[in-house]
XYZ file of C-alpha atoms in Angstrom:
574
model
C -86.130 -40.087 -30.372
C -84.768 -36.728 -29.632
C -82.878 -34.531 -32.155
C -80.040 -32.047 -31.272
C -81.192 -28.541 -32.053
C -77.575 -27.568 -32.806
C -76.253 -30.332 -35.014
C -79.360 -32.422 -35.678
C -77.993 -35.603 -34.217
C -80.641 -37.987 -33.031
C -80.399 -39.201 -29.444
C -82.618 -41.802 -27.781
C -82.694 -40.687 -24.136
C -82.868 -37.257 -22.537
C -79.843 -37.895 -20.345
C -77.814 -38.776 -23.435
C -79.006 -35.582 -25.062
C -77.692 -33.521 -22.017
C -74.407 -35.310 -22.248
C -74.217 -34.664 -25.994
C -74.904 -30.979 -25.534
C -72.392 -30.595 -22.751
C -69.570 -32.519 -24.397
C -70.116 -31.598 -28.043
C -71.196 -28.041 -27.806
C -71.030 -26.397 -24.344
C -67.420 -27.549 -23.330
C -65.956 -26.818 -26.705
C -67.135 -23.178 -26.286
C -65.461 -22.628 -22.862
C -62.866 -19.971 -22.358
C -60.998 -18.454 -19.435
C -62.678 -15.466 -17.892
C -59.228 -14.097 -16.764
C -57.266 -14.397 -20.013
C -57.649 -15.197 -23.773
C -57.578 -18.963 -23.373
C -60.552 -20.596 -25.091
C -61.566 -23.780 -26.838
C -60.579 -26.187 -24.052
C -62.423 -28.855 -22.238
C -63.915 -28.455 -18.844
C -61.165 -30.307 -17.098
C -58.489 -28.390 -18.941
C -60.120 -25.058 -18.061
C -60.284 -26.040 -14.395
C -56.596 -27.065 -14.284
C -55.657 -23.832 -16.175
C -57.429 -21.629 -13.622
C -55.960 -23.429 -10.658
C -52.402 -23.260 -12.005
C -52.274 -19.930 -13.874
C -54.654 -17.862 -11.701
C -54.595 -19.307 -8.229
C -55.182 -15.925 -6.646
C -58.481 -15.483 -8.724
C -60.045 -18.775 -7.886
C -63.736 -19.021 -6.878
C -64.985 -21.857 -4.679
C -66.334 -25.107 -6.046
C -69.960 -23.851 -5.797
C -69.267 -21.294 -8.566
C -68.252 -24.119 -10.849
C -71.335 -26.226 -9.826
C -73.426 -23.217 -10.609
C -71.972 -23.107 -14.087
C -72.755 -26.754 -14.745
C -76.279 -26.576 -13.384
C -77.179 -23.095 -14.533
C -80.735 -22.782 -15.949
C -79.296 -20.981 -18.933
C -77.389 -24.087 -19.763
C -80.251 -26.588 -19.494
C -81.402 -28.494 -22.535
C -85.005 -28.684 -23.658
C -86.328 -32.243 -24.166
C -89.123 -31.161 -26.519
C -88.438 -32.552 -29.922
C -90.681 -29.932 -31.480
C -88.791 -26.911 -30.033
C -88.694 -23.843 -32.160
C -85.607 -22.042 -33.351
C -86.086 -19.191 -30.872
C -86.259 -21.577 -27.988
C -82.941 -23.291 -28.753
C -80.140 -22.711 -26.191
C -77.616 -20.148 -27.181
C -74.579 -21.883 -25.841
C -72.163 -19.449 -27.325
C -73.691 -16.586 -25.373
C -75.648 -17.926 -22.376
C -72.910 -20.290 -21.399
C -70.138 -17.787 -21.269
C -67.610 -18.883 -18.750
C -66.897 -15.163 -18.065
C -70.152 -15.019 -16.067
C -69.807 -17.772 -13.549
C -67.484 -20.555 -14.818
C -64.388 -20.180 -12.615
C -63.494 -22.972 -10.127
C -61.117 -23.557 -7.255
C -57.864 -25.437 -7.774
C -58.504 -29.113 -7.852
C -62.373 -28.782 -7.761
C -64.511 -31.260 -9.751
C -67.827 -30.322 -11.401
C -70.986 -30.654 -9.369
C -73.242 -33.584 -10.200
C -76.425 -31.651 -9.297
C -77.211 -31.334 -12.997
C -77.231 -35.044 -13.341
C -74.018 -34.932 -15.459
C -70.925 -36.848 -14.052
C -67.484 -36.339 -15.548
C -66.764 -40.059 -15.036
C -69.950 -41.147 -16.883
C -69.796 -38.516 -19.583
C -66.238 -39.062 -20.842
C -66.834 -42.641 -22.203
C -69.987 -41.586 -23.955
C -68.163 -38.727 -25.545
C -65.889 -41.234 -27.217
C -68.786 -43.383 -28.528
C -71.492 -40.868 -29.445
C -69.645 -37.895 -30.810
C -70.659 -37.648 -34.455
C -67.751 -35.371 -35.260
C -65.582 -38.219 -34.114
C -61.888 -38.280 -34.917
C -60.430 -41.086 -36.909
C -57.257 -41.215 -34.627
C -56.268 -39.879 -31.148
C -55.562 -36.158 -30.992
C -51.951 -35.025 -30.478
C -51.445 -33.491 -27.036
C -49.193 -30.629 -26.086
C -47.704 -30.377 -22.593
C -46.845 -27.016 -20.886
C -43.073 -26.822 -20.236
C -43.685 -24.729 -17.060
C -46.586 -26.669 -15.412
C -48.555 -29.933 -15.641
C -51.240 -28.636 -18.072
C -51.847 -30.706 -21.287
C -53.387 -28.934 -24.222
C -54.908 -30.360 -27.453
C -53.806 -27.449 -29.549
C -50.287 -25.781 -29.967
C -52.002 -22.402 -30.338
C -53.720 -22.842 -26.898
C -50.419 -23.954 -25.418
C -48.689 -20.876 -26.813
C -51.280 -18.601 -25.186
C -50.931 -20.519 -21.899
C -47.079 -20.184 -21.900
C -47.381 -16.488 -22.601
C -49.418 -16.224 -19.411
C -46.579 -17.808 -17.489
C -44.161 -15.298 -18.967
C -46.361 -12.349 -18.055
C -46.612 -13.587 -14.445
C -42.783 -13.932 -14.272
C -42.338 -10.411 -15.339
C -44.921 -9.213 -12.800
C -43.037 -11.229 -10.139
C -39.818 -9.433 -10.977
C -41.476 -6.038 -10.614
C -42.825 -7.058 -7.280
C -39.472 -8.036 -6.170
C -38.050 -4.618 -6.990
C -40.808 -3.053 -4.996
C -40.019 -5.409 -2.037
C -36.338 -4.514 -2.139
C -37.053 -0.842 -2.392
C -39.373 -0.954 0.552
C -36.784 -2.963 2.471
C -34.259 -0.185 2.151
C -36.629 2.346 3.698
C -38.746 0.266 5.961
C -38.857 1.403 9.517
C -39.160 -2.165 10.597
C -35.468 -2.936 9.831
C -33.905 -5.131 12.396
C -31.988 -3.651 15.309
C -29.077 -5.291 17.089
C -27.500 -3.827 20.202
C -29.310 -0.574 19.538
C -27.922 -0.258 16.011
C -30.192 -0.536 12.951
C -29.279 -3.290 10.530
C -30.708 -4.136 7.098
C -31.349 -7.640 5.919
C -31.152 -8.636 2.242
C -34.702 -9.926 1.087
C -33.011 -12.364 -1.262
C -30.282 -13.858 0.940
C -29.008 -13.962 4.527
C -26.637 -11.032 4.186
C -26.961 -8.282 6.799
C -25.782 -4.806 5.934
C -25.026 -1.962 8.266
C -26.731 0.826 6.227
C -29.296 1.270 3.494
C -26.666 2.281 0.888
C -24.783 -0.975 1.387
C -27.969 -2.993 1.173
C -28.983 -1.215 -2.010
C -25.629 -2.036 -3.667
C -25.931 -5.608 -2.566
C -29.482 -6.083 -3.817
C -28.516 -4.597 -7.185
C -25.886 -7.246 -7.544
C -28.708 -9.855 -7.261
C -30.785 -8.032 -9.872
C -27.994 -7.111 -12.280
C -28.617 -9.365 -15.405
C -24.976 -8.963 -16.454
C -23.744 -10.565 -13.202
C -23.710 -14.167 -14.079
C -23.149 -15.372 -10.554
C -25.337 -12.871 -8.824
C -27.937 -15.495 -7.849
C -25.499 -18.245 -7.173
C -24.577 -19.258 -3.566
C -20.947 -18.109 -4.110
C -21.801 -14.639 -5.187
C -21.140 -13.192 -1.664
C -17.870 -15.035 -1.509
C -16.769 -13.571 -4.847
C -17.811 -10.086 -3.735
C -15.854 -10.464 -0.531
C -12.760 -11.613 -2.513
C -13.168 -8.585 -4.832
C -13.308 -6.206 -1.907
C -10.251 -7.913 -0.322
C -8.347 -7.465 -3.557
C -9.305 -3.828 -3.816
C -8.307 -3.259 -0.121
C -4.923 -5.018 -0.782
C -4.359 -2.882 -3.792
C -5.083 0.347 -1.787
C -2.792 -0.862 0.972
C 0.038 -1.419 -1.459
C -0.400 1.932 -3.036
C -0.400 3.605 0.405
C 2.837 1.689 1.290
C 4.474 2.728 -2.015
C 3.552 6.325 -1.355
C 4.911 6.214 2.210
C 8.107 4.600 0.936
C 8.510 7.316 -1.743
C 7.991 10.068 0.966
C 10.555 8.327 3.296
C 12.949 8.189 0.385
C 12.591 11.918 -0.178
C 13.217 12.651 3.453
C 16.440 10.618 3.361
C 17.432 12.466 0.180
C 16.860 15.772 1.960
C 18.684 14.548 5.079
C 21.729 13.427 3.141
C 21.749 16.275 0.731
C 20.729 14.326 -2.363
C 17.555 16.207 -3.118
C 19.169 18.468 -5.802
C 18.790 21.709 -3.874
C 22.337 22.760 -4.586
C 25.625 22.515 -2.694
C 28.128 24.667 -0.939
C 27.923 27.870 -2.991
C 24.080 27.942 -3.255
C 23.789 27.353 0.544
C 26.266 30.161 1.163
C 24.423 32.614 -1.089
C 20.981 31.854 0.504
C 22.413 32.492 4.008
C 24.093 35.685 3.054
C 20.853 36.870 1.275
C 18.908 36.239 4.561
C 21.485 38.141 6.478
C 21.010 41.085 4.135
C 17.271 40.843 4.496
C 17.594 40.899 8.339
C 19.955 43.797 8.243
C 22.909 41.772 9.582
C 24.810 42.444 6.420
C 25.005 45.273 4.068
C 24.537 44.695 0.268
C 28.139 45.775 -0.250
C 29.505 43.192 2.243
C 27.323 40.598 0.462
C 28.784 41.228 -2.906
C 32.357 41.301 -1.466
C 31.962 37.951 0.319
C 30.272 36.494 -2.715
C 33.178 37.431 -4.869
C 35.745 35.983 -2.353
C 33.758 32.775 -2.287
C 33.707 32.421 -6.020
C 37.411 33.129 -6.160
C 37.975 30.292 -3.587
C 35.810 27.976 -5.577
C 37.704 28.673 -8.802
C 41.073 28.175 -7.169
C 39.946 25.063 -5.198
C 41.831 26.201 -2.092
C 40.118 26.636 1.270
C 40.000 30.282 2.314
C 41.065 29.342 5.867
C 38.188 31.307 7.510
C 37.210 28.307 9.647
C 40.775 27.090 10.595
C 42.246 27.162 14.099
C 45.983 26.366 14.187
C 48.126 25.177 17.102
C 45.527 23.181 18.970
C 47.672 20.114 19.509
C 50.721 22.209 20.621
C 48.377 23.896 23.204
C 47.269 20.494 24.468
C 50.892 19.437 24.818
C 51.741 22.448 26.853
C 48.778 21.888 29.056
C 49.685 18.278 29.946
C 53.167 19.138 30.619
C 52.128 21.639 33.274
C 48.782 20.292 34.543
C 46.552 17.219 34.720
C 48.548 15.257 37.295
C 45.735 12.719 37.604
C 46.862 11.082 34.256
C 49.567 8.450 34.254
C 49.766 8.567 30.358
C 48.733 10.884 27.605
C 49.146 10.259 23.904
C 48.858 13.038 21.339
C 48.733 12.864 17.547
C 50.921 15.002 15.167
C 50.165 18.588 15.023
C 46.609 19.082 13.636
C 44.623 22.152 12.738
C 40.916 22.370 13.576
C 38.379 23.133 10.835
C 34.851 24.018 11.850
C 31.716 24.190 9.648
C 30.865 27.351 7.795
C 27.647 28.831 6.514
C 28.140 26.980 3.154
C 28.381 23.484 4.692
C 26.519 23.768 7.991
C 24.531 20.629 8.741
C 26.263 18.335 6.268
C 30.027 19.201 5.882
C 31.527 17.358 8.876
C 33.140 14.605 6.811
C 34.841 17.123 4.574
C 36.090 19.172 7.519
C 37.507 16.054 9.321
C 39.382 15.220 6.052
C 40.812 18.811 6.126
C 42.026 18.162 9.704
C 43.588 14.849 8.717
C 45.269 16.402 5.697
C 46.629 19.284 7.691
C 48.421 16.747 9.820
C 49.709 14.734 6.933
C 51.351 17.773 5.541
C 53.435 18.022 8.646
C 54.482 14.539 8.764
C 57.678 13.605 6.852
C 56.395 10.151 5.963
C 53.397 11.474 4.036
C 54.272 15.023 2.992
C 56.380 14.041 -0.138
C 53.548 11.882 -1.477
C 51.096 14.713 -1.429
C 51.453 16.775 -4.680
C 49.096 19.537 -3.519
C 50.511 21.403 -0.525
C 47.478 23.388 0.038
C 44.258 22.504 1.733
C 41.423 22.003 -0.720
C 37.982 23.585 -0.308
C 34.922 21.453 0.118
C 33.827 21.624 -3.554
C 37.411 20.642 -4.403
C 37.227 17.665 -1.947
C 33.993 16.610 -3.597
C 35.692 16.686 -6.989
C 38.696 14.619 -5.672
C 36.243 11.899 -4.425
C 34.608 11.750 -7.800
C 38.104 11.322 -9.337
C 38.766 8.472 -7.008
C 35.551 6.769 -8.152
C 36.612 7.153 -11.732
C 39.846 5.197 -10.895
C 37.637 2.321 -9.852
C 37.563 2.801 -6.073
C 34.437 1.727 -4.170
C 31.946 1.398 -7.090
C 29.123 0.408 -4.656
C 29.538 3.611 -2.658
C 29.743 5.683 -5.879
C 26.354 4.210 -7.055
C 24.832 5.359 -3.802
C 25.593 8.982 -4.797
C 24.822 8.365 -8.441
C 28.600 8.949 -9.043
C 28.142 12.762 -8.343
C 29.009 14.887 -5.297
C 29.736 18.269 -6.783
C 26.911 20.734 -6.472
C 25.214 18.655 -3.813
C 24.960 18.684 0.021
C 25.693 14.949 0.267
C 27.185 13.536 3.471
C 30.255 11.400 3.164
C 31.557 8.759 5.529
C 34.422 6.338 6.210
C 34.355 4.631 2.799
C 34.618 7.947 0.977
C 37.571 9.038 3.161
C 39.260 5.609 2.522
C 38.760 6.134 -1.267
C 40.088 9.556 -1.205
C 43.272 8.623 0.762
C 43.914 5.635 -1.497
C 43.627 7.805 -4.653
C 46.215 10.108 -2.994
C 48.562 7.101 -2.526
C 48.040 6.961 1.263
C 47.338 3.533 2.783
C 44.222 3.330 5.003
C 42.089 0.782 6.818
C 38.620 0.887 8.189
C 37.869 -0.622 11.586
C 34.185 -1.448 12.371
C 33.052 -1.516 16.020
C 29.728 -2.784 14.979
C 28.104 -3.378 18.423
C 28.564 -2.295 22.049
C 30.968 -4.427 24.106
C 30.549 -2.911 27.499
C 27.873 -2.179 30.044
C 25.354 0.518 29.244
C 25.948 0.216 25.511
C 29.488 1.435 25.747
C 32.464 0.561 23.509
C 35.451 -0.213 25.703
C 37.129 -2.127 22.869
C 37.145 1.079 20.854
C 39.205 2.810 23.538
C 41.551 -0.134 23.857
C 42.113 -0.123 20.041
C 42.853 3.566 20.077
C 45.336 3.081 22.881
C 47.161 0.417 20.841
C 47.121 2.707 17.791
C 49.028 5.395 19.683
C 51.281 2.991 21.540
C 52.848 1.823 18.251
C 55.098 4.841 18.336
C 56.885 3.725 21.525
C 57.748 0.026 21.330
C 60.909 0.212 23.464
C 61.098 -1.715 26.681
C 61.517 1.443 28.675
C 58.539 2.732 30.667
C 56.885 5.407 28.477
C 56.778 8.906 29.759
C 53.600 10.452 31.057
C 53.247 12.638 27.912
C 53.829 11.109 24.491
C 53.790 13.499 21.393
C 53.618 11.025 18.597
C 54.089 11.518 14.786
C 50.891 9.637 14.008
C 48.032 11.359 12.167
C 44.660 11.791 13.915
C 42.028 9.105 13.561
C 38.762 9.740 11.617
C 35.820 8.585 13.910
C 32.403 8.084 12.239
C 29.036 7.208 13.756
C 25.452 7.555 12.564
C 24.842 11.208 11.584
C 28.192 12.742 12.444
C 31.969 12.349 12.327
C 34.929 13.810 14.426
C 38.665 13.517 14.771
C 40.562 11.731 17.561
C 43.808 13.572 18.320
C 44.791 12.034 21.679
C 44.096 9.653 24.591
C 44.215 10.014 28.385
C 44.767 7.134 30.775
C 43.890 8.064 34.347
C 45.525 6.681 37.501
C 42.443 4.530 38.234
C 42.749 2.970 34.752
C 39.940 4.845 33.080
C 40.591 6.077 29.552
C 39.394 9.246 27.863
C 39.559 10.208 24.152
C 40.511 13.724 23.002
C 38.265 14.623 20.143
C 38.071 17.715 17.848
C 34.487 18.309 16.642
C 33.930 20.174 13.321
C 30.616 21.196 14.801
C 32.344 23.288 17.495
C 32.567 26.990 16.665
C 35.897 28.716 16.004
C 35.408 30.822 19.122
C 35.067 27.716 21.423
C 38.029 25.962 19.812
C 40.250 29.127 20.257
C 39.619 28.964 23.939
C 41.989 25.918 23.943
C 44.710 28.375 22.995
C 44.068 30.646 25.996
C 45.753 30.347 29.409
C 42.444 29.163 30.871
C 42.509 25.878 28.973
C 41.652 23.784 32.101
C 38.002 25.020 31.975
C 37.506 24.413 28.230
C 39.379 21.064 27.742
C 36.428 19.207 29.185
C 34.609 19.812 25.974
C 37.022 17.644 23.958
C 37.204 14.889 26.599
C 35.017 11.818 25.872
C 34.801 8.963 28.299
C 33.179 5.587 27.484
C 29.831 6.829 28.869
C 29.951 9.696 26.313
C 30.167 7.306 23.287
C 27.108 5.221 23.254
C 26.049 5.046 19.646
C 25.241 1.511 18.366
C 28.132 1.503 15.890
C 31.427 3.335 15.303
C 33.894 3.198 12.383
C 37.524 4.394 12.535
C 39.616 5.228 9.530
C 43.372 4.996 10.281
C 46.202 6.118 7.983
C 48.706 3.323 7.459
C 51.772 4.286 5.425
C 52.357 5.293 1.861
C 51.221 3.065 -1.055
C 53.359 1.939 -3.941
C 51.914 1.810 -7.416
C 51.356 -1.882 -7.132
C 49.800 -1.616 -3.671
C 47.570 1.207 -4.810
C 46.309 -1.040 -7.706
C 45.658 -3.884 -5.202
C 43.730 -1.443 -3.036
C 41.653 -0.410 -5.979
C 40.840 -4.024 -6.843
C 40.036 -4.807 -3.234
C 37.653 -1.854 -3.006
C 35.326 -3.647 -5.488
C 34.046 -5.466 -2.442
C 35.203 -3.115 0.263
C 34.683 -4.522 3.766
C 35.662 -3.068 7.109
C 37.654 -4.926 9.784
C 35.106 -5.884 12.382
C 35.843 -5.660 16.181
C 34.894 -7.833 17.904
């Protein structure tokens, strides 16, 4: 009979004593040499090392050495002394040699088999338990522990390894950004994400992409759709930038249009006149005394509202009539409007005042025609600022509200261009009937407008409806026609019809200088008349509008014209 030197239990056989020492004392004292885990069985320790410390494993011979180590042998002498008893808590320390490879089983060289020992442990253990122990499974691996405290230490090891893995990932990503072994494609260096299949063109883009993976606040950073979400976000930002760029371009284009049409708030006739005279003084072209004298005259004209006549040329139509009576035998018919004065642009309205000057030409003719003269209360020609005021008055009467809104209901003090609708509104407010004819597209070869010429011929022919053959020169009592196209307007004062059937318009241009116009009054008119002749090949704008005066309006007819101007539409030909 053998007695255990540790607990005193009596064992019959030596092999059973070895089993008793191994199971009851040696295994219960085992602990992990790589962490603080202790108090586990041999199998539990092996499984722990293989799962928690795979990189630190030893081979199976180390574990066999542990089970067969002389320091772990058990004396069979029943009379052993206290000093000869094995110190299992010290000599059997697992920290010396008790690590094993993953999945290794203890060596049987010591004569102790795991399969033969475990049943004896259940039958011979004097500390025996009255009921089976409660087991605790690791939530992160397959290890089963008999104590919750052991399980807690084991799980903490998993968490430490996870934090270490995250640190290693950061190092890998950092090295990927600067690694010289970055992939190259077609001679260009590219950078691959170490966490997904995204390829970036430079290190900065790769760094931003990797940070999206590692950002804990980005919930979808590790999801398969994270790149798609990023792409959509970038697309939305690009769309926003494009819209802002388009809006900025639209604002700039609108400002250009405002400057072009004189709606940029930089002043009107008087301010432009002053600036030009100041530049003339600075260049030495005008003395300061002349400047103050002309400025005073301009202010006086503005106060009176009467044009000073400095840009007027009288007698142009009479000069044309005399010319056709004596010359131009190649024409079979010539029609001329009523006597009309020419008004050219001045320094105060240069670049934008053509519409106002054409109205002055038309009004100068109406004053000479008996049909219209009695209806005109003002017998003088208004200045350009006065014409602006008259158009504003027409708007206040209710004429052309859409056109008025385009100018924000204000013309005075601006350099705003006016067109056919403003001339129509102004004539209607004066009690003069008018119509707008729109030649909205070319009707002839080479973008010409032969129908415009035909219509002008019909307009002048209305004065000679008799069945007799009209004379070669016809001096009518009709006012001139206001001709508008994109960017400019002129006045039609006559029409030529050649022997070959070709027609030619006679046009006075407010852009022509006073000196050029006065050449028509000279005896050498034949060399200068070509400047006012316009054949179909000379009128090739996309669209033309004509304003024609058509009788005097009664009070009722004027009111109807005002109501119709709410939706003002031109007569379209064709």
